[in-house]
Coordinates of C-alpha atoms in Angstrom, one line a residue:
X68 CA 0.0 0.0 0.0
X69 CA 1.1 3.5 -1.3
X70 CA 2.0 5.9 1.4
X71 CA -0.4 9.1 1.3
X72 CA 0.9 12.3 0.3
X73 CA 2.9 14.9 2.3
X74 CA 1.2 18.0 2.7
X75 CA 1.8 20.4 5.0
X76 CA 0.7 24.0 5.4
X77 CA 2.1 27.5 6.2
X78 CA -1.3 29.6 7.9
X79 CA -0.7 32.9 8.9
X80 CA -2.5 35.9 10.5
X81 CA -2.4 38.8 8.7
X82 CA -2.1 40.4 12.1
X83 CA 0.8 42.6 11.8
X84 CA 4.5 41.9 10.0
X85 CA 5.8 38.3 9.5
X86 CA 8.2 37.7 12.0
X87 CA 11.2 36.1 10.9
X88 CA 10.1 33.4 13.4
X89 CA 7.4 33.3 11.1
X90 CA 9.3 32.8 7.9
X91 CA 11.3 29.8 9.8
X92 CA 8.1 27.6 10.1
X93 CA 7.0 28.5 6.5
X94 CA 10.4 27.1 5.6
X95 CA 10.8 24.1 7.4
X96 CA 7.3 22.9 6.2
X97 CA 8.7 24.0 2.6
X98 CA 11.5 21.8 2.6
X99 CA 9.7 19.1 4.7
X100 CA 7.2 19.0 1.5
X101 CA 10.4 19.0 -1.0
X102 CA 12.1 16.6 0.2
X103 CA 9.2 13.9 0.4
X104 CA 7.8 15.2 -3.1
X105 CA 4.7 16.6 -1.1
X106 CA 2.7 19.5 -1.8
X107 CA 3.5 23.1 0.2
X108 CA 0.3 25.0 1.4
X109 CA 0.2 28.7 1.9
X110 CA -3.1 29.5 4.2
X111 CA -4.4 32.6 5.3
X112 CA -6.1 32.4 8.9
X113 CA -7.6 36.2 8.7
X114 CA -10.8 34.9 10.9
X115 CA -10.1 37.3 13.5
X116 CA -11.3 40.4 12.1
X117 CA -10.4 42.4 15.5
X118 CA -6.5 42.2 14.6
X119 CA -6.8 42.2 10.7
X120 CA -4.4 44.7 9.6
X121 CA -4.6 46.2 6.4
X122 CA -1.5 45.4 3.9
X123 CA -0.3 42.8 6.2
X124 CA -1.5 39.8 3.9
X125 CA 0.3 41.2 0.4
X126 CA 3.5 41.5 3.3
X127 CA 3.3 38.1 3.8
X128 CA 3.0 37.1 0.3
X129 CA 5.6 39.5 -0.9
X130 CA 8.3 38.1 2.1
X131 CA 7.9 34.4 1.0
X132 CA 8.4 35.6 -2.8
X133 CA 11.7 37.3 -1.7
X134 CA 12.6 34.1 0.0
X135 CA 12.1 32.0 -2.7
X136 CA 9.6 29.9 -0.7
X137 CA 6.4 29.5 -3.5
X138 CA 3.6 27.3 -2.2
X139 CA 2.2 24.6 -4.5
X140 CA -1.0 25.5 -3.5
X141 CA -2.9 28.8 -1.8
X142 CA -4.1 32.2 -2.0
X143 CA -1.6 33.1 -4.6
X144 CA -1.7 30.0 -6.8
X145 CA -5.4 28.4 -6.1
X146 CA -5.7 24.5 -5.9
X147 CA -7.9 22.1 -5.4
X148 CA -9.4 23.0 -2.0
X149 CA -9.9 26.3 -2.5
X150 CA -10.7 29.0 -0.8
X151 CA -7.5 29.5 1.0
X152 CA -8.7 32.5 3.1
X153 CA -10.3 31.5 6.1
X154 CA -12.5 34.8 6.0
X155 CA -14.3 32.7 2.5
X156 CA -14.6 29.8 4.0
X157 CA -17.1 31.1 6.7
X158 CA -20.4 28.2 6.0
X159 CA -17.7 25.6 6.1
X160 CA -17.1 26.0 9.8
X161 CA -20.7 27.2 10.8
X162 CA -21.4 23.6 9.5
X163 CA -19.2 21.6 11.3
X164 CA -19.7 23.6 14.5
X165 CA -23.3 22.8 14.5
X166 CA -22.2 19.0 13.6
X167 CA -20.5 19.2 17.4
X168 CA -23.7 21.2 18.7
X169 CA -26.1 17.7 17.5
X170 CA -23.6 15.5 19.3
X171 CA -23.5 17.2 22.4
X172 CA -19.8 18.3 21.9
X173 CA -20.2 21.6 21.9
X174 CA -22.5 24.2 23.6
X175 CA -24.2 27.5 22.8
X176 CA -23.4 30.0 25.8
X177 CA -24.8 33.6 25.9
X178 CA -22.7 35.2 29.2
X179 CA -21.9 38.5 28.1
X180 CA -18.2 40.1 27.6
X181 CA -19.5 42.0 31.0
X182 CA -20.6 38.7 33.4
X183 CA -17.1 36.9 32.3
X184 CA -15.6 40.2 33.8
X185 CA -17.1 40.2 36.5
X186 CA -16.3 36.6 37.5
X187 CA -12.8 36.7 36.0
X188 CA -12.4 40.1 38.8
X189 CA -13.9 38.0 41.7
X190 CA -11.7 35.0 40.8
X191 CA -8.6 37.7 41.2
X192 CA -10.4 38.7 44.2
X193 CA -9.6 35.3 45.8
X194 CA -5.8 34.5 43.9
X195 CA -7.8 32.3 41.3
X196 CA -7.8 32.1 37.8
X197 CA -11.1 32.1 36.3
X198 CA -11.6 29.4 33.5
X199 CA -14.4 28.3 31.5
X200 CA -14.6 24.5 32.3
X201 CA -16.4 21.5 33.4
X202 CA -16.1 23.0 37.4
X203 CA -18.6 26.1 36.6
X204 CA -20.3 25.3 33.2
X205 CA -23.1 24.2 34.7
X206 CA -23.7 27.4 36.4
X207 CA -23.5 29.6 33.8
X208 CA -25.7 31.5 30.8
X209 CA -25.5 28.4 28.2
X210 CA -27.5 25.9 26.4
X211 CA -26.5 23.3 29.2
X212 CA -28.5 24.4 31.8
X213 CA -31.9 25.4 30.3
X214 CA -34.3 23.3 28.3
X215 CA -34.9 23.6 24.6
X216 CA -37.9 26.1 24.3
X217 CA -35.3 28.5 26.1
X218 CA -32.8 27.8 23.1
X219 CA -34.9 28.2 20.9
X220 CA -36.2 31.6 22.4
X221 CA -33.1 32.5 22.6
X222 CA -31.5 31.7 19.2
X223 CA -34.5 33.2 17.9
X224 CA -34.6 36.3 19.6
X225 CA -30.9 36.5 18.1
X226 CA -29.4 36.9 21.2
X227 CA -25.7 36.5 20.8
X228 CA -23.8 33.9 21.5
X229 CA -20.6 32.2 21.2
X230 CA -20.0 27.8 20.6
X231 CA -17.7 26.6 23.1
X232 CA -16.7 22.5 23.4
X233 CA -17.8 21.0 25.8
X234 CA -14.4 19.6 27.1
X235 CA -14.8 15.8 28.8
X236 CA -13.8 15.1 32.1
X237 CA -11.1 13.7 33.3
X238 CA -9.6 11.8 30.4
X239 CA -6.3 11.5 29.4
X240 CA -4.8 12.9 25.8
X241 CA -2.1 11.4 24.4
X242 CA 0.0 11.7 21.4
X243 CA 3.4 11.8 20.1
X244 CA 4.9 15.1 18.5
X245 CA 7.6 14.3 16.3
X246 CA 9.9 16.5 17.7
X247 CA 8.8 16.4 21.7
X248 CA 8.3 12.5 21.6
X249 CA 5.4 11.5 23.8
X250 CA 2.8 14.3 25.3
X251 CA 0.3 13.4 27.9
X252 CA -2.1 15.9 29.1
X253 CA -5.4 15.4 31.1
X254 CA -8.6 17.3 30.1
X255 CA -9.5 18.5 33.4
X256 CA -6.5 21.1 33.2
X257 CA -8.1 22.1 30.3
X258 CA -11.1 24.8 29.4
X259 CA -13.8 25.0 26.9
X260 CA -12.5 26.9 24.2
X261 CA -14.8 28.6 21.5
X262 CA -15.4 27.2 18.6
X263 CA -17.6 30.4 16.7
X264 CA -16.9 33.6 17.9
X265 CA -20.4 36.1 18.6
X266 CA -19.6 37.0 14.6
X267 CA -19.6 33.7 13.2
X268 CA -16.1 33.5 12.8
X269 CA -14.5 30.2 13.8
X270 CA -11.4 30.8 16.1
X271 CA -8.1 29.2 15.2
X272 CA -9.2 25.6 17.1
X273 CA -12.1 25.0 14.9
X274 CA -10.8 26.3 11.8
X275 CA -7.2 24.6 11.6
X276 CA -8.6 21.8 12.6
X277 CA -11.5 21.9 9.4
X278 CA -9.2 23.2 7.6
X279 CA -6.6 20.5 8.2
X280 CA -8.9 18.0 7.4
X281 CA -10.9 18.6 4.4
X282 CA -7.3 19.7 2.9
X283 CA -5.5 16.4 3.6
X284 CA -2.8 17.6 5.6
X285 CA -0.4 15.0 6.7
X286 CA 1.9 16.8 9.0
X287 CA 1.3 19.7 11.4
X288 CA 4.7 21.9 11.4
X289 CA 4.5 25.0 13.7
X290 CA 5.7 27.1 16.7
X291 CA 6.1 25.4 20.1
X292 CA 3.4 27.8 21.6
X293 CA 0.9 26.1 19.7
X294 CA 1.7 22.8 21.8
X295 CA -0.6 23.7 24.6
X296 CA -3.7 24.0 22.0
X297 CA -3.1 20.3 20.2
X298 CA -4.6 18.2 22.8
X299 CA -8.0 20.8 22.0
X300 CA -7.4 19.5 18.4
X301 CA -7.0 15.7 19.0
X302 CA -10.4 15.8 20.7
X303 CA -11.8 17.9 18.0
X304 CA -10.8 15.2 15.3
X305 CA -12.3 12.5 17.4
X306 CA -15.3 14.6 18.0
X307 CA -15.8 15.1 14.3
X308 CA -14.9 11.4 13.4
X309 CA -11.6 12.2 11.7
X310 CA -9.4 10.2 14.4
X311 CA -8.1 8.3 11.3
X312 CA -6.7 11.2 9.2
X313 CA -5.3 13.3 12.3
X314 CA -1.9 14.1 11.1
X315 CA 1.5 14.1 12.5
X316 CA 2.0 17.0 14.8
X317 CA 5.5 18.3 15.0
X318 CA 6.2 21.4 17.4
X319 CA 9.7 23.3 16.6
X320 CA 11.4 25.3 19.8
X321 CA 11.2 29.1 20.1
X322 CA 13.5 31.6 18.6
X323 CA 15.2 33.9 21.8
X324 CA 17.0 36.3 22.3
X325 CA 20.6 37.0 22.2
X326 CA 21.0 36.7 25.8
X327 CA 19.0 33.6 25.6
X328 CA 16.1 35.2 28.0
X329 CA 13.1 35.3 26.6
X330 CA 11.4 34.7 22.9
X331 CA 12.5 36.8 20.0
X332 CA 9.4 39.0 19.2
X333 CA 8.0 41.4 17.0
X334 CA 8.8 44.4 19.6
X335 CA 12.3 43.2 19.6
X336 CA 12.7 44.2 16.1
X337 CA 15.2 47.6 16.1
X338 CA 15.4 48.2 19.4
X339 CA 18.1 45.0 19.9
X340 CA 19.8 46.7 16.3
X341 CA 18.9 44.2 14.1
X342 CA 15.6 43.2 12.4
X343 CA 13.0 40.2 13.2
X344 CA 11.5 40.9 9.9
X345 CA 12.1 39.5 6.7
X346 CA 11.3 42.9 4.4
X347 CA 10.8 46.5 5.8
X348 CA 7.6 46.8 7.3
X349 CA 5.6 50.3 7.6
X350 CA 3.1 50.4 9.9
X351 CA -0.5 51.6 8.2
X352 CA -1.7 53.2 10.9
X353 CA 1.2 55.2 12.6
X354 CA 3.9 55.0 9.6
X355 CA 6.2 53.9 11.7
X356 CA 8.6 52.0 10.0
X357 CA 10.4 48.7 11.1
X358 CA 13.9 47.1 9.4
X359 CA 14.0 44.4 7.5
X360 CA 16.4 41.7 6.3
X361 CA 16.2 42.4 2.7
X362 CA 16.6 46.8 3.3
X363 CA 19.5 46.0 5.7
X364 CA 21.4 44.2 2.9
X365 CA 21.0 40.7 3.0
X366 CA 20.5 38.4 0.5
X367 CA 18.0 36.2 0.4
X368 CA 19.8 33.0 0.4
X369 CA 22.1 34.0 3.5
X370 CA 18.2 35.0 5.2
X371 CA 17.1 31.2 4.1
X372 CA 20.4 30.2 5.5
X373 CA 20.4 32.0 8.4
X374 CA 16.8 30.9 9.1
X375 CA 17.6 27.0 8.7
X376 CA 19.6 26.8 11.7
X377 CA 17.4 28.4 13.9
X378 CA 16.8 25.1 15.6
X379 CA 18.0 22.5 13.2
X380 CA 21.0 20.9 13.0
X381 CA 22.3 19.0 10.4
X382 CA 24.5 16.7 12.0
X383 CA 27.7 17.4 10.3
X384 CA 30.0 20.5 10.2
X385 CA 28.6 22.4 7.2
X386 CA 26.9 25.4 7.9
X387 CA 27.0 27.0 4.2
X388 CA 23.6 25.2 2.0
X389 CA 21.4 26.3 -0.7
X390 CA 18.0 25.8 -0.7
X391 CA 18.4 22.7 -3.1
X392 CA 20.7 21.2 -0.2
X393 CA 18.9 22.3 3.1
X394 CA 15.5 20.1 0.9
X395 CA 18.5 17.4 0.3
X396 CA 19.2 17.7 3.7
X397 CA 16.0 18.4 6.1
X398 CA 14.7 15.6 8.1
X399 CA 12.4 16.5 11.2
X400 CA 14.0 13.9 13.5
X401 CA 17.3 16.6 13.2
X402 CA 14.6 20.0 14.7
X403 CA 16.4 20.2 18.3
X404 CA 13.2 20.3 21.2
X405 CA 15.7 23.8 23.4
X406 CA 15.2 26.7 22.2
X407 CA 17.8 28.5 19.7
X408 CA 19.4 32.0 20.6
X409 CA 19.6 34.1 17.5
X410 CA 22.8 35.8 16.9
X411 CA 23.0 38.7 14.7
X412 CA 26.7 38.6 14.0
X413 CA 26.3 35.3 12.9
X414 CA 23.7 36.5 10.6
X415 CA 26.6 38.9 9.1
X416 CA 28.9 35.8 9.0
X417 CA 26.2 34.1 6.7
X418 CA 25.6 36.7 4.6
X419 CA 29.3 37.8 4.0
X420 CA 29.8 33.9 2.8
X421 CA 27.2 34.3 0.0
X422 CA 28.3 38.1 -1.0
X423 CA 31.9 37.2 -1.3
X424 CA 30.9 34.4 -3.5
X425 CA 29.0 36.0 -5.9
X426 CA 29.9 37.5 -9.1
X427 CA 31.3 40.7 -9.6
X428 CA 28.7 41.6 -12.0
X429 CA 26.0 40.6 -10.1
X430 CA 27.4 42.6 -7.1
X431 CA 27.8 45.9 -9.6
X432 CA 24.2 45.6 -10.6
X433 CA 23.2 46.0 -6.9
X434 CA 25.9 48.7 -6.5
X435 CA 24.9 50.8 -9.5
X436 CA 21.2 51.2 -8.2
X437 CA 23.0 53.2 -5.1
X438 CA 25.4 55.0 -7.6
X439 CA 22.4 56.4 -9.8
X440 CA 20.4 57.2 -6.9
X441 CA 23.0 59.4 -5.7
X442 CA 23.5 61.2 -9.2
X443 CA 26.6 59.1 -10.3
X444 CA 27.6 57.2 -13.7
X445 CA 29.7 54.9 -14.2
X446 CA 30.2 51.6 -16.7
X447 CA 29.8 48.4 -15.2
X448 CA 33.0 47.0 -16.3
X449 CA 34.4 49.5 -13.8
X450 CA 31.9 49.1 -11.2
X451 CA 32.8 45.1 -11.2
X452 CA 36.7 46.0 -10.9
X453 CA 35.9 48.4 -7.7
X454 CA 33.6 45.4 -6.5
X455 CA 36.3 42.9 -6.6
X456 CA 38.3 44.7 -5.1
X457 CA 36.3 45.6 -1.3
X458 CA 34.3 42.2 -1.2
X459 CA 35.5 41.0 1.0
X460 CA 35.3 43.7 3.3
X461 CA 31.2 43.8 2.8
X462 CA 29.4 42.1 5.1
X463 CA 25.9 43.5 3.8
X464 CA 25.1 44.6 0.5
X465 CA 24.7 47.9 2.1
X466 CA 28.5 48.0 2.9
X467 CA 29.0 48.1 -0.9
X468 CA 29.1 51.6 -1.3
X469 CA 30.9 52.0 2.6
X470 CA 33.6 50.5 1.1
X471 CA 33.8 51.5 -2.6
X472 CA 32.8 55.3 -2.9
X473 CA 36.6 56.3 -3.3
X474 CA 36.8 54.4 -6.6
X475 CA 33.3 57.1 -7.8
X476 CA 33.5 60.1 -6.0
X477 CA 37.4 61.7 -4.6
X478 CA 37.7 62.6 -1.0
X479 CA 36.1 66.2 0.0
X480 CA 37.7 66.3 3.2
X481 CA 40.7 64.5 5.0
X482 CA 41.3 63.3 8.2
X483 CA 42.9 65.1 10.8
X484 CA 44.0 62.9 12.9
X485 CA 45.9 61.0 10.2
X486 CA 47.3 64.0 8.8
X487 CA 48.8 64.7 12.0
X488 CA 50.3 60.8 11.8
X489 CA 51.7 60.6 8.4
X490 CA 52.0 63.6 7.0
X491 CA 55.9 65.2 8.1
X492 CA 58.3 67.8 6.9
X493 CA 59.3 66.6 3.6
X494 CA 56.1 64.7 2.7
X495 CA 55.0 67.2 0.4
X496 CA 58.5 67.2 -1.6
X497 CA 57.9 63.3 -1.5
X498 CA 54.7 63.1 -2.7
X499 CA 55.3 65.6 -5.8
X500 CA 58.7 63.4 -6.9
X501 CA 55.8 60.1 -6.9
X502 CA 53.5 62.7 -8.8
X503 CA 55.9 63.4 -11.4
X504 CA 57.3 60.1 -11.6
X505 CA 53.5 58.7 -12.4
X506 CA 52.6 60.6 -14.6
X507 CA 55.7 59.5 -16.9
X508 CA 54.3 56.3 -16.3
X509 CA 53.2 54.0 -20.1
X510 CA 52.1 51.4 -18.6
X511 CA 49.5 52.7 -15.2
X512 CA 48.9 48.9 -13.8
X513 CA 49.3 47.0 -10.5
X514 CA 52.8 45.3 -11.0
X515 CA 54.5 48.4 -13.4
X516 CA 53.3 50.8 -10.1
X517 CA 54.9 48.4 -7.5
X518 CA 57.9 48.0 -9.5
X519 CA 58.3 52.1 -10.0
X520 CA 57.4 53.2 -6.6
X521 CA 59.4 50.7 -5.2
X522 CA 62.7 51.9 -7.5
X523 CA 62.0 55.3 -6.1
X524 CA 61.9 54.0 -2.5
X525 CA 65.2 52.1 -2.8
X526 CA 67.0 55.2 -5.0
X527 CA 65.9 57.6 -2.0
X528 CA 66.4 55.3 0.7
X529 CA 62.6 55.9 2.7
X530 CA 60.8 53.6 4.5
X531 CA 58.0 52.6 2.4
X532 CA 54.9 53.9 5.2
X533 CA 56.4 57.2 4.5
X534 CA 55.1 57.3 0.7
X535 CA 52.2 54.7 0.6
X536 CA 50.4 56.5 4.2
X537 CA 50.5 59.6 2.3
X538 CA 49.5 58.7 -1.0
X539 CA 46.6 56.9 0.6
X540 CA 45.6 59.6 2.4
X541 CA 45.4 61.9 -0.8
X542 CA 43.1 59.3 -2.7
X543 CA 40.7 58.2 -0.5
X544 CA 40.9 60.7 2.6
X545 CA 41.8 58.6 5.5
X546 CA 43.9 55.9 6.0
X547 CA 41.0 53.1 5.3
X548 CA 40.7 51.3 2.3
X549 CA 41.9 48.1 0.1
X550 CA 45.2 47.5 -1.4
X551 CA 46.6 50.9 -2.6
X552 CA 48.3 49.9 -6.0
X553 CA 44.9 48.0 -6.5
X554 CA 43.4 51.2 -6.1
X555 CA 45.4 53.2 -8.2
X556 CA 45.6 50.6 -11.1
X557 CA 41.7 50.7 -11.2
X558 CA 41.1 54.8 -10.4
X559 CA 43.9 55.2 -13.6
X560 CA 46.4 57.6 -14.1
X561 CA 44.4 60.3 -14.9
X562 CA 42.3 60.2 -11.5
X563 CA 45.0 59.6 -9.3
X564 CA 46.9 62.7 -10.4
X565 CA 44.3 64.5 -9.9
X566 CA 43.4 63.6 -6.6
X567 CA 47.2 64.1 -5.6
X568 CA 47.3 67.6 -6.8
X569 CA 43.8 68.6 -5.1
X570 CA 45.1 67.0 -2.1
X571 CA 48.5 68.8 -2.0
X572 CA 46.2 72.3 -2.6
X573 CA 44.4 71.4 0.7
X574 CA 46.7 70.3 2.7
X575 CA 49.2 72.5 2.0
X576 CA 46.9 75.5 3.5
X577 CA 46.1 73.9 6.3

């Protein structure tokens, strides 16, 4: 007998910004599905209309499209079980709540957002914590306690009301998460969640679990957070009858905090100096604008990268994989159950491996965008030598222009403090022999300028910090920057010249 297919699901809220916690479950269900030649799911859970946020769907869209994570099937691609939006698929879970009303699984109750107060304050009152459960139920305004002409006066009238299960007492759940091994929890710790909000909206319990169902998924990939909430779903599959096609839950740890203390969160995001989200996020209502990965100058297959290790290990020493090799790779038996501390220099580390490897030309595409937008032209011949040249000094793609703007724009100022180091009585006269002697130059490349200046040095007897210091200083302003005769070789003879004899002018006066 065949094996059924692997299909998993990625089901966000279109709450707010995807957190790059976020992103890490959408992957690890991507590659989960990849590597066992399953089908990748991308659901939208936008039932709770209180915390919809406007734009934050299309953000969630666009992040997976700049990770290179497309869903087989969804909102943006349609399939077979469409809708994919929760908010469409309203009837469906009216249905199947009322299915759960008929077999006594589930209850109408009509206490007021007020009366729950009130109890929840006298519970305080006395150091308790009110729940909704078996122990007070029966006390309470719902269907349970008064006889059928009341319901139906009541459902009539239109008085609202939410569904709630109707949580049974004092039995034992237990199932095995793929990544926690063996879970046992008893339902008398347990309250009776709603099902259908007053609105008609299912909450996340019923819906997932509808959802789940009626679109064949096989495995259950998410947050560790959720792992309180999955003996709620058990029950709800053997309520419905489903017991047989309940997939295999898998819970992955947390994301912390550098220190280690606490999740990572979406509040954390700029305030720690680093961002939690995958692409810049501006919010709709205040304009407040939040970093992301792909702004700050990473490239998306470092951010994958980066991501994948976030509480998977693969059990040998590389760290450096494509996507192709983290689906080659990825086995869920390798998630670790502690929770993994995310380490923004680390995140550099990554992302300086991918930049140094790319190709010049690809790097001087990204480089010329930030050499129009500040007014400057340049071919991008000459823009892939400069590139070359300071790679790997960039960490993000950002640092491109940090560490190249010498090679397209000449010093305006020069530093003091390494004028006062390097530049002596005699430097001048120095500097104006090297001018002259370059400019007779034929030949204005790396190995005929090492050969000359180093003639001159040994003909005048000088240490050779007492002509490169200086020179450097005139081309580039401080005392920062790759090789020098790499430099010159690339700025050509004409350039150079000219930045030596602006220099001397400056200097000079001061």
């Amino acid at each position: 007998m065949s094996k059924p297919e692997v299909r998993v699901r990625f089901a966000p809220s279109p709450t707010g910004p995807l957190h790059i916690g976020g992103v890490r479950t959408a992957l690890f269900n991507y590659l989960f599905a990849k590597k066992n030649n399953g089908k990748f799911l991308l659901r939208i859970e936008d039932t709770d209309r209180a915390r919809y946020v406007k734009g934050a769907e299309e953000y969630i869209i666009e992040s997976l499209n700049w990770c290179g994570i497309e869903p087989d099937e969804g909102v943006t691609v349609g399939g077979p079980y469409k809708p994919y939006r929760q908010s469409e698929r309203k009837d469906i879970y009216i249905e199947y709540a009322n299915r759960l009303i008929e077999s006594g699984q589930a209850y109408y109750a009509f206490d007021t957002p007020e009366e729950l107060d009130v109890l929840r304050k006298e519970y305080e009152g006395r150091r308790m914590t009110f729940k909704y459960d078996s122990s007070v139920r029966d006390k309470l305004n719902n269907s349970l306690r008064i006889d059928n002409a009341e319901l139906r006066n009541k459902l009539e009238e239109g008085i609202p009301y939410v569904i709630r299960f109707k949580m049974p007492l004092n039995e034992e759940v237990n199932f095995k998460d793929a990544v926690r091994g063996e879970v046992s929890v008893n339902t008398s710790t347990l309250d009776d969640k709603i099902l259908l909000k007053a609105d008609a909206m299912p909450t996340y319990h019923l819906a997932n679990v509808v959802d789940d169902y009626l679109m064949k998924i096989s495995h259950v990939i998410r947050g560790e957070e959720w792992l309180p909430s999955t003996p709620l779903h058990i029950l709800l599959y053997h309520a419905l009858g489903w017991e047989d096609q309940m997939p295999v839950f898998a819970h992955m740890p947390l994301t912390l905090k550098p220190d280690g203390k606490g999740k990572l969160s979406k509040r954390d995001g700029d305030r720690l100096g680093f961002p939690v989200f995958p692409i810049e996020w501006k919010n709709p209502d205040t304009g407040e604008i939040s970093s992301g990965y792909r702004e700050s100058g990473y490239l998306p297959e470092a951010f994958i990268n980066i991501l994948a290790f976030l509480g998977w290990n693969p059990g040998t020493e590389q760290e450096i994989f494509s996507l192709d090799e983290l689906v080659e790779q990825f086995t869920i038996d390798r998630i670790i159950k502690s929770g993994s501390k995310f380490d923004p220099e680390k995140a550099k580390w990554f992302n300086h491996q991918y930049l140094v490897k790319m190709n010049n030309k690809e790097l001087a595409e990204i480089l010329l965008k930030e050499l129009k937008r500040r007014g400057l032209n340049f071919e991008l011949d000459y823009v892939a030598e400069a590139v070359g040249i300071i790679k790997e000094r960039a960490f993000l793609l950002t640092d491109l222009w940090d560490q190249s703007w010498f090679f397209f724009t000449a010093p305006e100022k020069y530093d003091e403090q390494v004028i006062k180091k390097v530049w002596k009585e005699g430097t001048e006269g120095i500097i104006r022999e090297i001018a002259d002697l370059l400019s007779s130059s034929v030949t204005f490349d790396k190995t005929s300028l090492e050969a000359e200046i180093k003639g001159y040095i040994t003909e005048k007897e000088l240490g050779f910090g007492k002509i490169m210091n200086p020179l450097r200083l005139l081309l580039v302003g401080s005392n920062t920057g790759p090789g020098l005769l790499d430099l010159m070789e690339i700025l050509g003879k004409e350039e150079v010249l000219r930045r030596i004899q602006r220099g001397l002018n400056i200097i000079q006066v001061e």
